[in-house]
Coordinates of C-alpha atoms in Angstrom, one line a residue:
M71 CA 4.1 17.2 -21.8
K72 CA 3.4 15.2 -25.2
K73 CA 5.9 17.3 -27.3
Q74 CA 8.3 17.1 -24.7
R75 CA 8.0 13.4 -24.0
K76 CA 8.7 13.0 -28.0
I77 CA 11.5 15.1 -28.4
L78 CA 12.9 13.4 -25.6
W79 CA 12.3 9.9 -26.9
R80 CA 13.7 10.8 -30.4
K81 CA 17.1 11.4 -28.5
G82 CA 17.1 8.1 -27.2
I83 CA 16.5 8.8 -23.4
H84 CA 13.9 6.8 -22.0
L85 CA 11.8 8.4 -20.2
A86 CA 9.7 7.4 -16.8
F87 CA 7.6 10.1 -15.2
S88 CA 5.5 9.8 -11.5
E89 CA 3.3 12.5 -10.1
K90 CA 4.3 11.6 -6.7
W91 CA 7.3 9.7 -5.4
N92 CA 6.6 7.1 -2.5
T93 CA 8.9 9.1 -0.2
G94 CA 6.8 12.4 -0.4
F95 CA 8.8 14.1 -3.1
G96 CA 6.0 14.5 -4.8
G97 CA 8.0 18.0 -7.1
F98 CA 10.4 16.1 -8.9
K99 CA 9.9 14.0 -12.5
K100 CA 12.4 11.2 -12.8
F101 CA 14.2 10.9 -16.5
Y102 CA 15.9 7.8 -17.1
F103 CA 19.3 8.6 -19.3
H104 CA 21.8 6.2 -20.7
Q105 CA 24.3 5.3 -17.9
H106 CA 24.8 8.2 -16.1
L107 CA 23.2 10.7 -13.7
C108 CA 23.0 14.4 -13.3
I109 CA 21.1 16.5 -11.1
L110 CA 19.9 19.6 -12.3
K111 CA 18.5 22.1 -10.2
A112 CA 18.7 24.8 -13.0
K113 CA 15.4 27.0 -13.9
L114 CA 15.4 25.3 -17.5
G115 CA 14.5 27.9 -20.5
R116 CA 11.5 27.3 -23.1
P117 CA 10.5 23.7 -23.3
G118 CA 11.9 24.1 -27.4
T119 CA 15.6 24.7 -26.0
W120 CA 15.5 21.3 -23.6
N121 CA 17.1 19.9 -26.4
R122 CA 20.3 21.9 -26.4
H123 CA 20.4 21.3 -22.7
L124 CA 20.6 18.1 -22.4
R125 CA 22.7 17.1 -25.7
H126 CA 25.9 18.5 -23.2
F127 CA 25.0 15.4 -20.6
Q128 CA 24.0 13.0 -22.8
C129 CA 27.1 12.9 -24.8
R130 CA 28.8 12.0 -21.5
K131 CA 28.0 8.6 -21.3
K132 CA 31.7 7.0 -20.9
A133 CA 32.8 9.7 -18.6
L134 CA 30.1 9.8 -15.7
Q135 CA 29.8 6.7 -14.6
I136 CA 26.2 7.3 -12.8
Q137 CA 22.9 5.5 -13.4
K138 CA 19.8 8.3 -13.3
T139 CA 19.0 11.9 -13.9
W140 CA 16.7 13.8 -11.8
I141 CA 15.4 17.0 -13.1
Q142 CA 13.3 19.4 -10.6
D143 CA 10.2 20.2 -12.2
E144 CA 10.4 24.1 -11.3
P145 CA 9.1 26.9 -13.4
L146 CA 10.4 27.8 -16.3
F147 CA 12.4 30.7 -17.1
A148 CA 13.7 32.4 -20.2
K149 CA 17.2 33.0 -18.8
T150 CA 19.1 31.4 -16.9
K151 CA 22.0 32.6 -14.4
S152 CA 25.4 32.1 -13.8
S153 CA 25.2 31.3 -10.4
V154 CA 22.7 28.4 -11.7
A155 CA 25.2 27.1 -14.0
V156 CA 27.9 27.1 -11.2
Q157 CA 25.8 25.6 -9.1
N158 CA 25.3 22.8 -11.6
L159 CA 28.5 22.4 -11.5
S160 CA 29.0 21.7 -8.2
T161 CA 26.3 19.3 -8.0
L162 CA 28.2 17.5 -11.4
S163 CA 31.2 17.4 -9.5
S164 CA 29.9 15.7 -6.2
K165 CA 28.4 13.0 -8.5
V166 CA 32.0 12.3 -10.7
K167 CA 33.9 9.2 -9.6
R168 CA 37.8 9.6 -10.1
K169 CA 40.7 8.3 -8.7
D170 CA 43.0 11.5 -8.8
I171 CA 41.8 15.3 -8.1
S172 CA 43.8 16.7 -10.6
S173 CA 42.2 14.7 -13.8
S174 CA 39.0 15.5 -11.7
R175 CA 39.4 19.3 -12.0
T176 CA 40.5 19.2 -15.7
F177 CA 37.1 17.0 -16.5
L178 CA 35.0 19.5 -14.5
K179 CA 36.8 22.7 -16.5
L180 CA 36.3 20.7 -19.9
Q181 CA 32.4 20.3 -18.7
A182 CA 32.2 24.1 -17.8
E183 CA 33.3 25.4 -21.3
K184 CA 31.0 22.9 -22.9
L185 CA 28.1 24.2 -20.5
L186 CA 28.8 27.4 -21.4
S187 CA 29.2 27.0 -25.5
S188 CA 25.9 25.2 -25.3
A189 CA 24.0 27.9 -23.7
K190 CA 25.6 30.4 -26.0
N191 CA 24.0 28.8 -28.9
S192 CA 20.7 28.5 -27.6
G193 CA 20.7 32.1 -27.1
H194 CA 21.2 32.3 -23.6
E195 CA 23.1 35.1 -21.7
Y196 CA 25.9 34.2 -19.6
S197 CA 27.7 37.0 -17.7
G198 CA 29.9 35.0 -15.3
E199 CA 31.9 32.7 -17.6
K200 CA 35.6 33.5 -15.3
S201 CA 33.6 32.8 -12.4
L202 CA 32.5 29.7 -13.5
L203 CA 35.8 28.1 -14.4
K204 CA 36.9 29.6 -11.5
A205 CA 34.5 27.7 -9.5
A206 CA 35.3 24.3 -11.6
S207 CA 39.5 25.5 -10.6
D208 CA 38.7 25.9 -7.0
L209 CA 36.7 23.0 -6.0
P210 CA 37.5 21.5 -2.8
E211 CA 39.3 18.0 -2.5
N212 CA 36.6 16.2 -0.8
S213 CA 33.8 17.2 -3.3
V214 CA 35.0 14.9 -5.6
L215 CA 35.5 11.4 -4.7
S216 CA 38.8 10.9 -5.9
Q217 CA 39.9 8.7 -3.1
A218 CA 42.2 5.5 -4.7
N219 CA 41.0 3.1 -2.3
G220 CA 37.6 3.2 -3.3
H221 CA 35.8 4.5 0.0
R222 CA 32.8 6.6 -0.3
P223 CA 32.7 9.9 1.9
R224 CA 30.2 10.2 4.7
T225 CA 27.0 11.5 3.5
E226 CA 23.9 12.6 5.3
P227 CA 21.5 10.2 4.9
Q228 CA 18.0 11.5 2.6
A229 CA 14.5 10.3 3.2
S230 CA 14.3 8.7 -0.1
D231 CA 17.5 6.5 1.0
L232 CA 15.0 4.8 3.7
P233 CA 12.9 2.9 1.6
M234 CA 15.9 0.8 -0.1
K235 CA 16.8 0.4 3.3
L236 CA 13.8 -1.0 5.0
H237 CA 12.8 -3.0 1.8
G238 CA 14.8 -2.2 -1.6
E239 CA 17.8 -4.3 -0.7
S240 CA 18.2 -8.1 -1.8
P241 CA 16.8 -9.2 1.1
G242 CA 15.4 -5.7 2.7
F243 CA 14.6 -5.5 5.9
L244 CA 11.0 -6.1 6.0
D245 CA 11.5 -9.1 3.7
E246 CA 13.5 -10.6 6.1
V247 CA 10.7 -10.2 8.6
M248 CA 8.0 -11.4 6.2
K249 CA 10.3 -14.5 5.6
K250 CA 11.1 -15.2 9.4
Y251 CA 7.9 -14.5 10.5
G252 CA 5.4 -14.4 7.9
S253 CA 4.1 -11.2 9.1
L254 CA 5.1 -7.4 10.2
V255 CA 3.0 -8.2 13.7
P256 CA 6.4 -9.0 15.5
L257 CA 8.1 -5.7 14.3
S258 CA 8.2 -3.4 16.7
E259 CA 9.2 0.7 16.3
K260 CA 12.7 -0.2 18.6
D261 CA 13.6 -2.8 15.9
V262 CA 13.4 -0.6 12.6
L263 CA 14.8 2.1 14.4
G264 CA 17.6 -0.1 15.3
R265 CA 18.1 -1.0 12.0
L266 CA 18.5 2.2 10.5
K267 CA 20.5 3.0 12.8
D268 CA 23.0 0.4 12.3
V269 CA 22.7 1.4 8.6
F270 CA 23.4 5.4 8.6
N271 CA 24.7 5.4 12.4
E272 CA 22.1 8.2 13.2
D273 CA 18.8 8.6 15.3
F274 CA 15.5 8.5 12.9
S275 CA 13.6 8.9 16.1
N276 CA 12.1 12.2 14.7
R277 CA 11.2 10.1 11.3
K278 CA 8.4 8.1 12.5
P279 CA 5.5 9.5 10.6
F280 CA 7.5 8.7 7.2
I281 CA 8.8 5.0 8.7
N282 CA 5.2 4.1 10.1
R283 CA 3.9 5.1 6.6
E284 CA 6.5 2.6 4.8
I285 CA 5.8 -0.2 6.6
T286 CA 2.0 0.5 5.9
N287 CA 2.4 0.5 2.4
Y288 CA 4.5 -2.6 2.8
R289 CA 1.9 -4.0 4.5
A290 CA -0.6 -3.3 2.2
R291 CA 1.4 -4.8 -0.7
H292 CA 1.5 -8.1 1.5
Q293 CA -1.6 -8.9 3.0
K294 CA -1.2 -12.8 3.2
C295 CA 1.2 -15.2 2.4
N296 CA 1.2 -19.2 2.7
F297 CA 3.7 -19.2 6.2
R298 CA 3.4 -21.7 8.9
V299 CA 5.2 -23.3 11.9
F300 CA 5.7 -26.9 12.9
Y301 CA 6.8 -27.6 16.3
N302 CA 6.2 -31.2 17.6
K303 CA 2.5 -32.0 16.8
H304 CA 1.6 -28.4 16.5
M305 CA 1.3 -26.4 13.8
L306 CA 0.5 -22.3 13.5
D307 CA -0.6 -20.7 10.6
V308 CA -0.6 -17.1 9.9
D309 CA -4.2 -16.9 10.9
D310 CA -3.4 -18.8 14.2
L311 CA -0.1 -16.2 14.7
A312 CA -2.4 -13.1 13.7
T313 CA -4.4 -13.9 17.3
L314 CA -1.0 -12.1 19.2
D315 CA -1.7 -8.7 16.9
G316 CA -3.3 -5.8 18.5
Q317 CA -6.6 -6.7 20.7
N318 CA -7.1 -10.4 19.4
W319 CA -8.2 -12.9 21.7
L320 CA -5.7 -15.8 21.5
N321 CA -6.8 -19.6 20.3
D322 CA -6.6 -22.8 21.5
Q323 CA -3.4 -23.2 18.9
V324 CA -1.0 -20.3 20.1
I325 CA -2.0 -21.3 23.9
N326 CA -1.0 -25.0 23.9
M327 CA 2.2 -24.4 21.0
Y328 CA 3.8 -21.9 23.8
G329 CA 2.9 -24.3 26.5
E330 CA 4.4 -27.2 24.9
L331 CA 7.7 -24.2 24.1
I332 CA 7.7 -23.9 28.1
M333 CA 7.4 -27.3 29.2
D334 CA 10.1 -28.3 26.7
A335 CA 12.3 -25.5 28.7
V336 CA 11.9 -27.4 31.9
P337 CA 10.6 -31.2 30.9
D338 CA 11.7 -32.8 34.2
K339 CA 9.9 -30.2 36.0
V340 CA 6.6 -29.1 34.5
H341 CA 3.7 -30.3 32.9
F342 CA 1.7 -28.5 30.5
F343 CA -1.9 -29.8 29.9
N344 CA -3.6 -29.0 26.4
S345 CA -6.2 -26.4 26.7
F346 CA -9.1 -29.1 26.1
F347 CA -8.3 -30.8 28.5
H348 CA -10.8 -29.3 31.4
R349 CA -13.3 -29.5 28.6
Q350 CA -12.7 -32.7 28.2
L351 CA -12.6 -33.8 31.7
V352 CA -16.0 -31.9 32.6
T353 CA -17.6 -33.4 29.6
K354 CA -16.4 -37.3 29.5
G355 CA -15.3 -37.4 33.1
Y356 CA -12.0 -39.2 34.3
N357 CA -12.2 -41.9 31.1
G358 CA -12.2 -39.7 28.6
V359 CA -8.5 -38.0 29.6
K360 CA -7.2 -41.4 31.1
R361 CA -5.0 -42.1 28.2
W362 CA -3.7 -38.7 28.3
T363 CA -0.7 -39.2 30.6
K364 CA 0.0 -42.4 29.6
K365 CA 3.6 -42.1 29.2
V366 CA 4.1 -39.5 31.7
D367 CA 3.8 -39.6 35.6
L368 CA 2.5 -36.5 36.7
F369 CA 3.5 -37.1 40.8
K370 CA 7.1 -36.9 39.4
K371 CA 6.8 -33.4 38.3
S372 CA 7.0 -30.3 40.8
L373 CA 4.4 -28.2 38.8
L374 CA 1.2 -28.8 36.5
L375 CA 0.0 -26.0 34.4
I376 CA -3.7 -26.2 33.3
P377 CA -5.1 -23.7 31.3
I378 CA -8.8 -23.1 31.4
H379 CA -11.1 -21.9 28.6
L380 CA -14.3 -20.9 29.6
E381 CA -15.7 -19.9 25.9
V382 CA -14.8 -16.1 26.4
H383 CA -11.9 -15.8 29.2
W384 CA -8.7 -17.3 29.8
S385 CA -7.7 -18.7 33.5
L386 CA -4.9 -21.0 34.8
I387 CA -5.0 -23.7 37.7
T388 CA -1.3 -24.6 39.0
V389 CA -0.8 -27.8 40.7
T390 CA 2.5 -27.6 43.1
L391 CA 3.1 -31.2 43.6
S392 CA 5.6 -30.9 46.6
N393 CA 3.4 -29.3 49.1
R394 CA -0.3 -30.4 47.3
I395 CA -1.9 -27.1 46.8
I396 CA -4.2 -25.9 44.0
S397 CA -3.8 -22.4 42.9
F398 CA -6.2 -20.4 40.8
Y399 CA -4.6 -17.3 39.0
D400 CA -7.1 -15.2 36.7
S401 CA -5.9 -11.5 35.4
Q402 CA -9.9 -10.3 36.3
G403 CA -9.6 -11.6 39.5
I404 CA -12.1 -13.8 39.2
H405 CA -12.5 -17.4 41.1
F406 CA -13.9 -20.2 38.9
K407 CA -14.5 -22.8 42.6
F408 CA -15.6 -25.5 40.1
C409 CA -12.6 -25.7 38.2
V410 CA -10.5 -26.0 41.2
E411 CA -12.8 -29.0 42.6
N412 CA -12.3 -30.7 38.8
I413 CA -8.8 -30.9 39.3
R414 CA -8.6 -31.8 42.6
K415 CA -11.2 -34.6 41.8
Y416 CA -9.2 -35.9 38.8
L417 CA -5.8 -35.6 40.8
L418 CA -7.2 -37.9 43.4
T419 CA -8.7 -40.0 40.7
E420 CA -5.2 -40.5 39.0
A421 CA -3.2 -41.1 41.9
R422 CA -5.4 -44.4 42.5
E423 CA -5.4 -45.3 39.0
K424 CA -1.3 -45.1 39.5
N425 CA -1.2 -46.8 42.5
R426 CA 0.4 -43.5 44.3
P427 CA -1.2 -43.7 47.8
E428 CA 0.8 -40.5 49.0
F429 CA -0.8 -37.9 47.1
L430 CA -4.5 -39.7 48.1
Q431 CA -4.8 -36.9 51.0
G432 CA -3.9 -33.8 52.1
W433 CA -4.8 -31.2 49.3
Q434 CA -5.5 -27.6 49.5
T435 CA -6.9 -24.8 47.4
A436 CA -5.8 -21.2 47.1
V437 CA -6.7 -18.3 45.4
T438 CA -3.7 -16.4 44.1
K439 CA -4.2 -12.6 44.8
C440 CA -2.0 -9.6 44.1
I441 CA -0.9 -10.6 40.5
P442 CA -0.7 -8.5 37.6
Q443 CA -4.0 -7.5 36.2
Q444 CA -5.5 -7.2 32.8
K445 CA -7.2 -3.6 32.0
N446 CA -9.3 -5.0 29.0
D447 CA -11.5 -7.4 28.1
S448 CA -8.5 -8.6 25.1
D449 CA -5.2 -9.7 27.2
C450 CA -6.6 -12.5 29.3
G451 CA -4.7 -15.1 27.1
V452 CA -1.7 -13.2 27.4
F453 CA -1.7 -12.8 30.8
V454 CA -2.3 -16.8 31.3
L455 CA 0.8 -17.3 29.0
Q456 CA 3.0 -14.9 31.1
Y457 CA 1.9 -16.5 34.3
C458 CA 3.0 -19.7 32.9
K459 CA 6.4 -18.4 31.9
C460 CA 7.2 -17.0 35.3
L461 CA 6.1 -20.0 37.1
A462 CA 7.9 -22.4 35.2
L463 CA 11.2 -20.4 34.9
E464 CA 10.7 -19.3 38.8
Q465 CA 10.4 -15.8 37.7
P466 CA 8.7 -12.9 39.4
F467 CA 5.5 -11.2 37.9
Q468 CA 7.2 -8.1 36.7
F469 CA 5.0 -7.3 33.8
S470 CA 1.4 -4.9 33.8
Q471 CA -0.9 -4.5 31.2
E472 CA 0.8 -1.5 29.9
D473 CA 4.0 -4.3 29.1
M474 CA 1.3 -6.6 26.7
P475 CA 1.6 -5.0 23.5
R476 CA 5.5 -5.8 23.7
V477 CA 4.9 -9.4 25.4
R478 CA 2.8 -10.3 22.5
K479 CA 5.7 -9.4 20.2
R480 CA 7.7 -11.5 22.0
I481 CA 5.6 -14.4 22.3
Y482 CA 5.3 -14.0 18.5
K483 CA 8.8 -14.3 18.0
E484 CA 9.3 -16.8 20.2
L485 CA 6.8 -19.3 18.6
C486 CA 7.8 -18.6 15.5
E487 CA 11.6 -19.6 16.2
C488 CA 10.5 -22.2 18.4
R489 CA 11.9 -21.0 21.9
L490 CA 11.6 -19.2 24.7
M491 CA 13.5 -15.6 24.8
D492 CA 14.3 -13.7 28.1

């Protein structure tokens, strides 16, 4: 191999070799020629005669306007058959760009003559000279890129094209996702297949293993980036957003910023309490949270949303001001009565402080049943956010545990784009 490289280098050919290409075509070696590309599927002769074979293509710098050369790494044979030479010529013809068909065919005839003379000088026996020239003259019109308007005919997408479409463009699809969301967490299989279908106009559902491998490789090269999301007084970094990935538990920062988005979507109707509100109320009493509603009149709202975080579990308390009902929502069917009682006492005290005597009596409590329930120990925070969104926007609870991976990705996008999505 060292001798071969040395021979190629002396001829001014830049050699780049990779044992396995990332698309899985491990049987190819990559050779960079000067300003052109030829695909040689021939089983070449002895290594010592490579020089003669390649001389023909090396001399065509101006004629062939192509960039790279691929040489298939196959067992070497002493003789090259005429049928293989015809195949070489057909491959060359598919790569040559010309504006008219007649000039392209003339050029291909010259290529065939040169190829035959080079083969004879190197000691190879070709018995199909006539058939080779005939192949050059009888090439179909659509085999040459000869359209005057410059449009390229439709070709079947190759697996090697997919990395370029996913992350090889400027910028690539995965690069766009990373720039917009800071990670590939919100990227769904549907998004990738949709992008590939837009590019190739073909369904790639049968190539999911390859696509997943490309995404995994890309994620490994971009472990972490300096990405932050700012909204009002909230700030989320990559670690906060990562709690929405897989089976992670949501943290207070994600809960609070998403609650802010819900509140701003219907500002005159809903007030969302910070997730630290109930904890502060329990530890420091009403005086500890008195200033939290200094600029807000709770009794002019229609709905109050109060997330409850009890160390390892998220629940939700809602207050409907119109009928004075305090409801408790829990995705595991648990009822924390003391939490509801704490909120009832707070509302009575707040009514006295704000001089709203009509809210000093008539309060009722309710435990909401027949709501979507979680089937694991990690999605309680996601259920709470989904409860909040549906109640605030007056939407039915049409979701279940099976929807949680999709809901997590949607919440991630909503946080990064600072708006609620349908």
